[in-house]
CSV table of C-alpha atoms in Angstrom, one decimal:
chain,number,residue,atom,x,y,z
A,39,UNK,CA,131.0,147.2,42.4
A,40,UNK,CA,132.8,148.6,45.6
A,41,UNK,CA,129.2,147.7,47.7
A,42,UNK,CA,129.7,144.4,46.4
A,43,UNK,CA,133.4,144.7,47.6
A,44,UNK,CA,131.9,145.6,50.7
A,45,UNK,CA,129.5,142.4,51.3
A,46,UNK,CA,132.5,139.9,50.1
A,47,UNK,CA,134.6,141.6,52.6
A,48,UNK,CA,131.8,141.3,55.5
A,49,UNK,CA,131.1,137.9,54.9
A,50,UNK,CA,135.3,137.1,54.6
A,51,UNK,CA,135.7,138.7,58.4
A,52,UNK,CA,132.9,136.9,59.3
A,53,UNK,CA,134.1,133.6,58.6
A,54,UNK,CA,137.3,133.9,59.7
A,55,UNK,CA,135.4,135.0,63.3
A,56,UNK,CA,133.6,132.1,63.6
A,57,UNK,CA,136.4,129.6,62.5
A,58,UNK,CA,138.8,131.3,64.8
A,59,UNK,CA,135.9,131.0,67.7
A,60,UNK,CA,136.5,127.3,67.3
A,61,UNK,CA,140.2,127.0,67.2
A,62,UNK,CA,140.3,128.1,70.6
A,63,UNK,CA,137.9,126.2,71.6
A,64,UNK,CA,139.5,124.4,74.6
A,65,UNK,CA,138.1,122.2,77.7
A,66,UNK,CA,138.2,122.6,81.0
A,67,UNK,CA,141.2,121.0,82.1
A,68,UNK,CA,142.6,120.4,85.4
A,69,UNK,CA,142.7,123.6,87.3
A,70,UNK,CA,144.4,121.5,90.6
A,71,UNK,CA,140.9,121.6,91.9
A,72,UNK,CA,140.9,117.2,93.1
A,73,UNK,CA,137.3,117.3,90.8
A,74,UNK,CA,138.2,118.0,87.2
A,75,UNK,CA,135.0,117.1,85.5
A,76,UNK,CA,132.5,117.5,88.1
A,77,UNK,CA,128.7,116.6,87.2
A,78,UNK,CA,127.3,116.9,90.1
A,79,UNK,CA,127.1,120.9,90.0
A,80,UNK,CA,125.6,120.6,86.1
A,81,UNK,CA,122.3,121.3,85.0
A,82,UNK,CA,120.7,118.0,83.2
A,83,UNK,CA,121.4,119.1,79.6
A,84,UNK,CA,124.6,119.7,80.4
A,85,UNK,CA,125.3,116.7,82.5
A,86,UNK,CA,123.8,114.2,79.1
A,87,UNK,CA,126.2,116.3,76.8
A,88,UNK,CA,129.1,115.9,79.2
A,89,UNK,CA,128.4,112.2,79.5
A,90,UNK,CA,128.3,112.0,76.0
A,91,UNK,CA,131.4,113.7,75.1
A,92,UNK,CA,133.3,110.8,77.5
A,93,UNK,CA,131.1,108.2,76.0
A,94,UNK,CA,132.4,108.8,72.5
A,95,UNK,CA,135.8,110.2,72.9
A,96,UNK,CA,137.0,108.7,76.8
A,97,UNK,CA,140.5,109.0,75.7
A,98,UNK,CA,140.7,112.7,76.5
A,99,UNK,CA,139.2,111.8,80.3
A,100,UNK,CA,141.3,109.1,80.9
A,101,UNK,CA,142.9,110.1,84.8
A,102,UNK,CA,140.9,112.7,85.4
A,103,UNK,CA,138.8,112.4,88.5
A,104,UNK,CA,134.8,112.2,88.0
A,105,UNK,CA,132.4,113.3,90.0
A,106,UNK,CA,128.1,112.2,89.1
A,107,UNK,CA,125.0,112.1,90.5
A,108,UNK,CA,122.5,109.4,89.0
A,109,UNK,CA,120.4,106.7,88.9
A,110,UNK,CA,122.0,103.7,90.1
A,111,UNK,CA,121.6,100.5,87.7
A,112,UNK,CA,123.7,97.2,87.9
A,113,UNK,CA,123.8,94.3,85.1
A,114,UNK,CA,125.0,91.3,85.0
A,115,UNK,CA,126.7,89.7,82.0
A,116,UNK,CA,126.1,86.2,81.6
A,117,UNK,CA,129.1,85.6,79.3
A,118,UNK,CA,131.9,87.2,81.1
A,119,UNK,CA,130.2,86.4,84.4
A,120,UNK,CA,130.8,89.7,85.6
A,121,UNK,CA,128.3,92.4,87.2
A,122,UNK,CA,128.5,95.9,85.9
A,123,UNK,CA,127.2,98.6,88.0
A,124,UNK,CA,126.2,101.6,86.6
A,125,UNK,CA,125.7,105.6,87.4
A,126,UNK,CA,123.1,106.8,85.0
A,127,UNK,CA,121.9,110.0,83.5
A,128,UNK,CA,118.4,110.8,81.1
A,129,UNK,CA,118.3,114.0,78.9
A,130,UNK,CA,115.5,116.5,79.4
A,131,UNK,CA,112.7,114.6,76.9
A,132,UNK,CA,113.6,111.7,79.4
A,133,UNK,CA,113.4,109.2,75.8
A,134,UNK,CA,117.7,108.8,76.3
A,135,UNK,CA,119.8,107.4,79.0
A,136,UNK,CA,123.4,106.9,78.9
A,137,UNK,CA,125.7,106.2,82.0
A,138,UNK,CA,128.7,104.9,83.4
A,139,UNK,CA,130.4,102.4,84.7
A,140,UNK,CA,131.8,102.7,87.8
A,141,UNK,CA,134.4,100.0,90.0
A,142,UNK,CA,133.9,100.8,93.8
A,143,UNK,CA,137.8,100.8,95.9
A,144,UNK,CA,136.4,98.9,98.4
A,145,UNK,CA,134.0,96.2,96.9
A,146,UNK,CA,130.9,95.4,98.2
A,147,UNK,CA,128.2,92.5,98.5
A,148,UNK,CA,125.0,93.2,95.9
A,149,UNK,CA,122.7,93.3,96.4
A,150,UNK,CA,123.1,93.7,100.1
A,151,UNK,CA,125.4,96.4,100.3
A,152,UNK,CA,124.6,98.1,97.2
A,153,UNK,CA,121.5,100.9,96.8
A,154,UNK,CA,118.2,99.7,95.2
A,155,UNK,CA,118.0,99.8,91.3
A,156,UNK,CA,116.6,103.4,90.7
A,157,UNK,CA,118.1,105.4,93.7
A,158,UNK,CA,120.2,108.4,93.6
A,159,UNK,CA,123.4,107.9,93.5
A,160,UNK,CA,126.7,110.4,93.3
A,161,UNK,CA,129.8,108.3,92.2
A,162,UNK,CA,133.7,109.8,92.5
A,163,UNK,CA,136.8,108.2,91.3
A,164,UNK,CA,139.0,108.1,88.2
A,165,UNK,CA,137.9,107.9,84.8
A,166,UNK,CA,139.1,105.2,82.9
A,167,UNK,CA,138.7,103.1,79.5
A,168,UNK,CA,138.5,98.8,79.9
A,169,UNK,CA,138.5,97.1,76.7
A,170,UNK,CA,137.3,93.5,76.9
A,171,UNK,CA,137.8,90.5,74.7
A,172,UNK,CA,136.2,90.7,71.8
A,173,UNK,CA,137.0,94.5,70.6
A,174,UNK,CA,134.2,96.0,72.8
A,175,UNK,CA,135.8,98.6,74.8
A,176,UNK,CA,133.4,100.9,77.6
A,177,UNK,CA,134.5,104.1,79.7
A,178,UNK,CA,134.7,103.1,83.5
A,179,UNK,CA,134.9,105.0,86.5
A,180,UNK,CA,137.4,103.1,88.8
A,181,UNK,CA,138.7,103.9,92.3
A,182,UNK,CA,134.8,105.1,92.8
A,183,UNK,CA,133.7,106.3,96.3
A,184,UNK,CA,129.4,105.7,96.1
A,185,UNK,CA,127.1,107.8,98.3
A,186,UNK,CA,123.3,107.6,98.5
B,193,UNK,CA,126.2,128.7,92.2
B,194,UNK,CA,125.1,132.7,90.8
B,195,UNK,CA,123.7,132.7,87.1
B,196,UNK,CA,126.9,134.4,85.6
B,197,UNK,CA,129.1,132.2,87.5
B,198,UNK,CA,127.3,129.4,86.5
B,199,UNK,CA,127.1,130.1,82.5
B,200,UNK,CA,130.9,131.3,82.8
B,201,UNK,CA,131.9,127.9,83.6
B,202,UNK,CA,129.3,126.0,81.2
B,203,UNK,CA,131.2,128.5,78.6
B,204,UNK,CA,134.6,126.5,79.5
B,205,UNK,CA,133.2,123.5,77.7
B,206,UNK,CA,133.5,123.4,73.7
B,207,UNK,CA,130.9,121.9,72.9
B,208,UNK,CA,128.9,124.4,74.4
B,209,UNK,CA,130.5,127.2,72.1
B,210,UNK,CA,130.3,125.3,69.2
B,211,UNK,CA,126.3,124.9,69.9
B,212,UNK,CA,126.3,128.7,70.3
B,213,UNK,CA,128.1,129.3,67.4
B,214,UNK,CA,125.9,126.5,65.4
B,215,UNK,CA,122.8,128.0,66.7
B,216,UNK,CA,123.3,131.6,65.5
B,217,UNK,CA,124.4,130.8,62.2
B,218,UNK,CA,121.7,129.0,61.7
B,219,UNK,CA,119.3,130.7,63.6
B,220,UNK,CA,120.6,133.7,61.0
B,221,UNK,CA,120.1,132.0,57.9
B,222,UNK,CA,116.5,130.3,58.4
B,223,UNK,CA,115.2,133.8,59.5
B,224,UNK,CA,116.4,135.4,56.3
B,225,UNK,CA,114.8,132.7,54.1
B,226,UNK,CA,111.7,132.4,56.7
B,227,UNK,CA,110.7,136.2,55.0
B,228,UNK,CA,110.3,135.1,51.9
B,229,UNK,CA,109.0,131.3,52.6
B,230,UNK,CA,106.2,133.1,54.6
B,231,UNK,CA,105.5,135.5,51.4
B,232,UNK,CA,105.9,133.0,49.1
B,233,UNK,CA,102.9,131.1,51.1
B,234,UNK,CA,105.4,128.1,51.7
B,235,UNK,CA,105.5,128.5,55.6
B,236,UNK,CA,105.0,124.8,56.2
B,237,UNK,CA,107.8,123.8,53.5
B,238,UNK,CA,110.0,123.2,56.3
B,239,UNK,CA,108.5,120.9,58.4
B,240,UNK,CA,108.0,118.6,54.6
B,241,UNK,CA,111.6,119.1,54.3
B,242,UNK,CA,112.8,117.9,58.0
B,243,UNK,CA,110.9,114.8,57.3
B,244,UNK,CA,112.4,114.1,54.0
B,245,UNK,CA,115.8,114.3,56.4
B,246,UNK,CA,114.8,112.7,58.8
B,247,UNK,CA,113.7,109.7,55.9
B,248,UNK,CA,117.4,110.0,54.2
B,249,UNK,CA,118.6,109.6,57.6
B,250,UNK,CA,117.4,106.7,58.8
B,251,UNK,CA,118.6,105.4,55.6
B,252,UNK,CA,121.9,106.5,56.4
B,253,UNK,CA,121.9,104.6,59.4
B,254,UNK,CA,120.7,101.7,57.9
B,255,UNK,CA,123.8,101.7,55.3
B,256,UNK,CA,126.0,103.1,58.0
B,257,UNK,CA,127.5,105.7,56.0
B,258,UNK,CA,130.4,107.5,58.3
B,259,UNK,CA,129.1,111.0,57.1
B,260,UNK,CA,125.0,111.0,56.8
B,261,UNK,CA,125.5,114.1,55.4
B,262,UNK,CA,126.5,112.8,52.3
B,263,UNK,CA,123.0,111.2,51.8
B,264,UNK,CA,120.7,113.8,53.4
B,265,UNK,CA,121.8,117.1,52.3
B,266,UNK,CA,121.6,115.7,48.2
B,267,UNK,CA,117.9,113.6,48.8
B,268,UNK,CA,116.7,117.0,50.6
B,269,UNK,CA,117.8,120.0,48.0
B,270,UNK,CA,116.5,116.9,45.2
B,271,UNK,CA,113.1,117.1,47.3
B,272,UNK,CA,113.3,121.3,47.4
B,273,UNK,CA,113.6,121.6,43.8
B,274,UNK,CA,110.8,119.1,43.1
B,275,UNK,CA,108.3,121.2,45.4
B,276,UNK,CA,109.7,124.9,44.9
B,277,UNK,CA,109.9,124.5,41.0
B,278,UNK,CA,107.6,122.1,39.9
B,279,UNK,CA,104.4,122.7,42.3
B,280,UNK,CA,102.3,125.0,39.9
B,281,UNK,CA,102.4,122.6,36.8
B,282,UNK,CA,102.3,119.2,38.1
B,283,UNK,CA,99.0,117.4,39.2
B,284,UNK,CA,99.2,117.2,43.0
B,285,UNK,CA,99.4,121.1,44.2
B,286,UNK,CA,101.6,122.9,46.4
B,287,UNK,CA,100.3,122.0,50.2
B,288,UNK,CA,99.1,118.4,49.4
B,289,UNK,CA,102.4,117.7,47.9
B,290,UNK,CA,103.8,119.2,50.6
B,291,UNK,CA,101.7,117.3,53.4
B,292,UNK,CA,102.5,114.1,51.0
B,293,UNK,CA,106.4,114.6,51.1
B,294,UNK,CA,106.3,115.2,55.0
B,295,UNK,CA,103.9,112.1,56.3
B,296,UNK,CA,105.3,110.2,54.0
B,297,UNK,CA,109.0,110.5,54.7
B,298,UNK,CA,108.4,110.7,57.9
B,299,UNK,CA,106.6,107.2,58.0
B,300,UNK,CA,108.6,105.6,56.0
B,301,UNK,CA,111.9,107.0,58.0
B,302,UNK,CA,110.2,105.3,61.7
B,303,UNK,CA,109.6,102.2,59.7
B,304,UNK,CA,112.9,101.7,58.5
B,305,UNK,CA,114.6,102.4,61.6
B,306,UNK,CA,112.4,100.4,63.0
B,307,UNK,CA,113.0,97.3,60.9
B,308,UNK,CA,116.9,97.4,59.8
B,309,UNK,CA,118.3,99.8,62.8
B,310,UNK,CA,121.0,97.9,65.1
B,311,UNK,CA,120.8,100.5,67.4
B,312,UNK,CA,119.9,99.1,70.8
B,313,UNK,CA,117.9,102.8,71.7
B,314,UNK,CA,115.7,103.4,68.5
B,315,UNK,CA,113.1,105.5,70.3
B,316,UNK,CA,115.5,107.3,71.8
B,317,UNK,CA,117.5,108.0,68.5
B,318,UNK,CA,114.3,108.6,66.9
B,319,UNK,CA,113.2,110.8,69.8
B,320,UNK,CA,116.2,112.9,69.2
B,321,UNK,CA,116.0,113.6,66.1
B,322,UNK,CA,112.1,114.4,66.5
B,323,UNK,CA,113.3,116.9,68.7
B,324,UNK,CA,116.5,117.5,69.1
B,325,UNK,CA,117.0,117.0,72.8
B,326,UNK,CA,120.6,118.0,73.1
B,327,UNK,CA,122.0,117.2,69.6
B,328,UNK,CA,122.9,120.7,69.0
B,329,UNK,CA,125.8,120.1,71.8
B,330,UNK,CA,126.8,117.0,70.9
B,331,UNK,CA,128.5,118.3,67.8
B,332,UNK,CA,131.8,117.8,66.9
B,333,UNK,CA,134.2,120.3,65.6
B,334,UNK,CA,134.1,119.0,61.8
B,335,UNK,CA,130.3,119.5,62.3
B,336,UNK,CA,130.9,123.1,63.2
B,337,UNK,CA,133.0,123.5,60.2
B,338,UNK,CA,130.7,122.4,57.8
B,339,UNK,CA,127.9,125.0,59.0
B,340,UNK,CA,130.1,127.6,58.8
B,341,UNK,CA,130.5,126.8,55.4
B,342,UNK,CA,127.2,126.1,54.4
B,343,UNK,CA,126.2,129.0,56.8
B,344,UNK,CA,128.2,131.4,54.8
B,345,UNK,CA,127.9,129.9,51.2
B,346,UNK,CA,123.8,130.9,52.2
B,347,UNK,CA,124.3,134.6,53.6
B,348,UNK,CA,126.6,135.1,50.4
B,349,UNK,CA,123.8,133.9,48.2
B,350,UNK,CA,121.6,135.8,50.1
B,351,UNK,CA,123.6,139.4,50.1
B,352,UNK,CA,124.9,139.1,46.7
B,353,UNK,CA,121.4,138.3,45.1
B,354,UNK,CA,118.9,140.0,48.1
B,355,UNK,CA,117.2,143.1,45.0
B,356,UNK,CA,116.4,139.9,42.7
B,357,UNK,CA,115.5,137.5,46.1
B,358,UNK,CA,113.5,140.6,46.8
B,359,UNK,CA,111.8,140.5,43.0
B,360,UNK,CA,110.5,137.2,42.6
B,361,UNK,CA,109.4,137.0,46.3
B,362,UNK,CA,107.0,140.2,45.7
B,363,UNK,CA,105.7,139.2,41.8
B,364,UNK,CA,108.0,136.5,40.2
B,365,UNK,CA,106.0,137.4,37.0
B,366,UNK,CA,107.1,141.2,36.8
B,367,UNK,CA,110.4,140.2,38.0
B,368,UNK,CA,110.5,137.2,34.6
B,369,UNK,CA,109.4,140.1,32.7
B,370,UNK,CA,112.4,142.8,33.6
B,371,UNK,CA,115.1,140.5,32.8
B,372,UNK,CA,115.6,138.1,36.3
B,373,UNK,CA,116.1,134.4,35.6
B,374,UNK,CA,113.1,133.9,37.9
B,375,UNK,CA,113.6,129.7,37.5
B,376,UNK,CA,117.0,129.9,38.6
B,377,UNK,CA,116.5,131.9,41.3
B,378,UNK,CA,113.5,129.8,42.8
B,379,UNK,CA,116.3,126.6,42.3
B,380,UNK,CA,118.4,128.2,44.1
B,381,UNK,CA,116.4,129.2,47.0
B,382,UNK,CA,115.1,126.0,47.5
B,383,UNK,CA,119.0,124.7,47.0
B,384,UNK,CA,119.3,127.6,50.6
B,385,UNK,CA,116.3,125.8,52.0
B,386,UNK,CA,117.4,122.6,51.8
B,387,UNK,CA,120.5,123.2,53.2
B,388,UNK,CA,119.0,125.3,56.1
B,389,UNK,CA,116.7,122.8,57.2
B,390,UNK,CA,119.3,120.0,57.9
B,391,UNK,CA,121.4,122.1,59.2
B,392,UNK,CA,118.2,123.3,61.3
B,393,UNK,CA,117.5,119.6,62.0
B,394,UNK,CA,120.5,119.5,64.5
B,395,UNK,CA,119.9,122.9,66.2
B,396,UNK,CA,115.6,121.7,67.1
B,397,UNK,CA,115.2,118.5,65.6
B,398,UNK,CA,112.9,117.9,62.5
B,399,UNK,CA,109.8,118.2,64.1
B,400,UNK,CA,110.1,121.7,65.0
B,401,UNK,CA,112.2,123.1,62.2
B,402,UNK,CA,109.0,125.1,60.9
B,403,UNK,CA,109.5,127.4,63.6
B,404,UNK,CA,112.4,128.4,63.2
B,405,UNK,CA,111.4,129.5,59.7
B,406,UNK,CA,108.2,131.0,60.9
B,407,UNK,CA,107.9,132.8,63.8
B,408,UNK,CA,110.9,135.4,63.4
B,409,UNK,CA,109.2,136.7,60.4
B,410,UNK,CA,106.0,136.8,61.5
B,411,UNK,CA,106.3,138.4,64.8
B,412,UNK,CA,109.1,141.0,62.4
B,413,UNK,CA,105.7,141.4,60.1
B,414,UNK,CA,103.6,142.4,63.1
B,415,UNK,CA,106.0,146.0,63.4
B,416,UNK,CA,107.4,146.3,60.4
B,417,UNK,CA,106.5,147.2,56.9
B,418,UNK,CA,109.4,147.3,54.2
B,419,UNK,CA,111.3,144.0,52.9
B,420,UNK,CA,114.3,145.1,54.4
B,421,UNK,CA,113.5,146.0,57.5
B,422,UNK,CA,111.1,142.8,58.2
B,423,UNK,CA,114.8,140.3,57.0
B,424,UNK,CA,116.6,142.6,59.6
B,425,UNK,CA,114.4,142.3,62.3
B,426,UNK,CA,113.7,138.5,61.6
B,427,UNK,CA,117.5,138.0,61.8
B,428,UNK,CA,117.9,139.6,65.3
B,429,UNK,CA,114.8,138.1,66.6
B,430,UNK,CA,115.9,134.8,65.2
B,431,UNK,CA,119.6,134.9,67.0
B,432,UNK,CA,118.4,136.3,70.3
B,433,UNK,CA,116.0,134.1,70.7
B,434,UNK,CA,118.2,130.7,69.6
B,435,UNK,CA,121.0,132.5,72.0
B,436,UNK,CA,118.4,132.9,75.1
B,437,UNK,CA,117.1,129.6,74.6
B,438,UNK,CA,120.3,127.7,74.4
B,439,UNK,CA,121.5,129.5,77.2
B,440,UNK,CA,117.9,128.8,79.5
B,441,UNK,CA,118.6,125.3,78.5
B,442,UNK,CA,122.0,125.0,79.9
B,443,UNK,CA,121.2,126.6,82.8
B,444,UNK,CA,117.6,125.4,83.6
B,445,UNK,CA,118.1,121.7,82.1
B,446,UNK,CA,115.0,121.9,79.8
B,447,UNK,CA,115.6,120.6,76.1
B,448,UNK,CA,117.6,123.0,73.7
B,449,UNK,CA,115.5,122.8,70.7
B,450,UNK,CA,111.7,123.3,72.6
B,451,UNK,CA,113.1,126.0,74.7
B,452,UNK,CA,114.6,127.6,71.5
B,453,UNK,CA,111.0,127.6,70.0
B,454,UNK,CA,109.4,128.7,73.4
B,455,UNK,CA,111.5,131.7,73.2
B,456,UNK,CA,110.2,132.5,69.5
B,457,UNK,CA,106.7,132.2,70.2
B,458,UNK,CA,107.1,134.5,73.3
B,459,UNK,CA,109.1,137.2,71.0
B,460,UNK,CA,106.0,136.6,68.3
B,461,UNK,CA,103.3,137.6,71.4
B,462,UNK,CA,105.6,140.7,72.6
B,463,UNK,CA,105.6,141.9,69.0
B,464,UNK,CA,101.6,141.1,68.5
B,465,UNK,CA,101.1,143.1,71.8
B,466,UNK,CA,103.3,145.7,70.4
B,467,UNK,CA,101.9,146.1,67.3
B,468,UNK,CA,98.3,146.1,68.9
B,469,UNK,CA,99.2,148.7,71.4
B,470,UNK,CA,100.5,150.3,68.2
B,471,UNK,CA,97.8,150.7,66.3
B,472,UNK,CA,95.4,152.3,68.7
């Protein structure tokens, strides 16, 4: 009876450990460094689960200032008439890519002034969250300085 | 940036606690079932299971269903019971309907995705579910919940019923003959395997489950001898190795769920070696 006791009582403590391990489970917030969420300095893995994390919930980015090194891609949408240019990232099987978008401060003729599709890029400005028309909304990166 | 520094501020994000919380639980609980899986001669019951996921899942997607879970864990434990408790009295035997289960869920999971997905990346969805790329810290803090739960639900399981766990692992005969409800007991382990292997799913990806359910208890079989003893040591091989390989991944940029298994079959050789050097 009282080993039983025992295991109940182990396994009790052991929950509470591991839902108390999440509850203070907080980001890296801005530390008055003028990078708060810099990808640059990640590892890949880290960089495609960043990414992701703003992908999905860019609310909690919105302001802070981005730094990221990838791939640079552009697209132009035949609807809105608009090109999109793009900062993009793979995971470590290389089978996913996800990016984003980034708005340059000072624009720029493409493709003239613009790297070719599939150079390295690293992209700084502010992140930020544009919804269009019809209900589609995409995380941006606006005020962006590129270098390649 | 120094390796300590470095892992100190990949520790800052959440996401990358709640893999490390995620991967030890259930890195814990498929090395405790892995013991008697690999006694039981059901070593590849995994891998058949993952698929069978993998199969509910793309169903999941194709209905949309908010929480996949809802689909997946039922379709898989359904699966479980079918091949843990039925296998000696139906026609098809043990490993065929094993290898039947797996191929087949498998191929009719790509199919699907492949004909009703909206998803503008199915290879890479399919890819990451294969292998679990980075899903393991992509997870959200509900997900991390829910394996706690389920984590602890199968250690309590395991704990409060490891002497009749032990019985019907060694001789399920003697153990029917003594008194233990051998035919529950099998239901509910493969109830804990089914739940372990989509949980598993998220920490490698369904292709590589298997070895997560293997390796820890046979490189803990190459040292040690007594039941307890081999669980104990497959548990701590088990963690340390998910721990080490999330944390190589992170740092090196190599995919969490093969370096996970890299690390295991490296732990399995230093145990082989040790056991070798051992018995000379």
């Amino acid at each position: 009876m009282s080993k039983s006791f025992l295991k109940i009582a182990l396994l009790v403590v052991f929950s509470i450990f591991c839902s108390s391990s999440i509850c203070v489970a907080k980001g890296p917030d801005g530390s008055g460094n003028k990078v708060d969420v810099d990808l640059a300095k990640m590892s890949g893995t880290m960089v495609y689960a960043q990414v992701y994390q703003m992908v999905m919930d860019p609310r909690k980015f919105i302001g802070k200032q981005i730094r990221m090194k990838g791939i640079f891609s552009s697209y132009f949408d035949d609807e809105t008439k608009r090109r999109f240019y793009g900062c993009v990232i793979q995971d470590a099987l290389a089978c996913c890519s996800q990016g984003l978008a980034f708005e340059l401060s000072k624009p720029r003729k493409y493709p003239k002034e613009y790297p070719a599709e599939g150079a390295e890029i690293t992209i700084e400005g502010t992140f930020d969250y544009e919804e269009v028309e019809d209900g589609v909304s995409f995380p941006i990166i606006k005020n962006a300085e590129m270098r390649y | 940036m120094p390796i300590i520094e470095k892992l100190a501020f990949y520790m800052e994000f959440p996401f990358v606690r709640y893999a490390i919380i995620v991967g030890v639980l259930i890195s814990l609980c498929s090395s405790l079932l892995g013991v008697t899986l690999v006694l039981k001669r059901y070593s590849y019951i995994g891998d058949g299971l993952s698929h069978v996921a993998f199969g509910a899942l793309a169903v999941a997607s194709i209905f949309k269903l908010t929480n996949n879970m809802l689909l997946i864990l039922p379709v898989t434990i359904v699966v479980a019971i079918l091949l843990l408790c039925t296998g000696k009295d139906t026609r098809i035997k043990g490993d065929a309907a094993v290898a039947m289960v797996s191929v087949g869920a498998l191929a009719i999971g790509y199919l699907l995705m492949n004909i009703f997905s909206s998803s503008a990346n199915i290879s890479g969805d399919v890819c990451t579910t294969l292998f679990g790329s980075t899903s393991i810290l992509t997870l959200k803090a509900s997900d991390v919940y829910l394996c706690v739960g389920l984590s602890v639900a199968v250690l309590a399981v395991f704990v409060l019923f490891y002497n009749k766990i032990f019985a019907i692992t060694f001789d399920e005969k003697f153990a029917q003959a003594t008194g233990v409800n051998a035919a529950l007991f099998n239901l509910l382990i493969a109830i804990i395997i089914a739940v372990i292997i989509v949980l598993a799913m998220n920490l490698v990806g369904a292709l590589l489950v298997s070895a997560l359910v293997v390796f820890p208890a046979l490189s803990a079989m190459r040292v040690f001898k007594s039941f307890f003893t081999v669980t104990v040591a497959a548990a701590t091989i088990s963690v340390v190795c998910s721990l080490a390989g999330i944390l190589v991944a992170i740092l090196a940029g190599t995919p969490v769920g093969s370096t996970i298994v890299a690390m295991d079959i490296v732990a399995f050789f230093g145990f082989y070696i040790t056991s070798f050097i051992r018995s000379r």
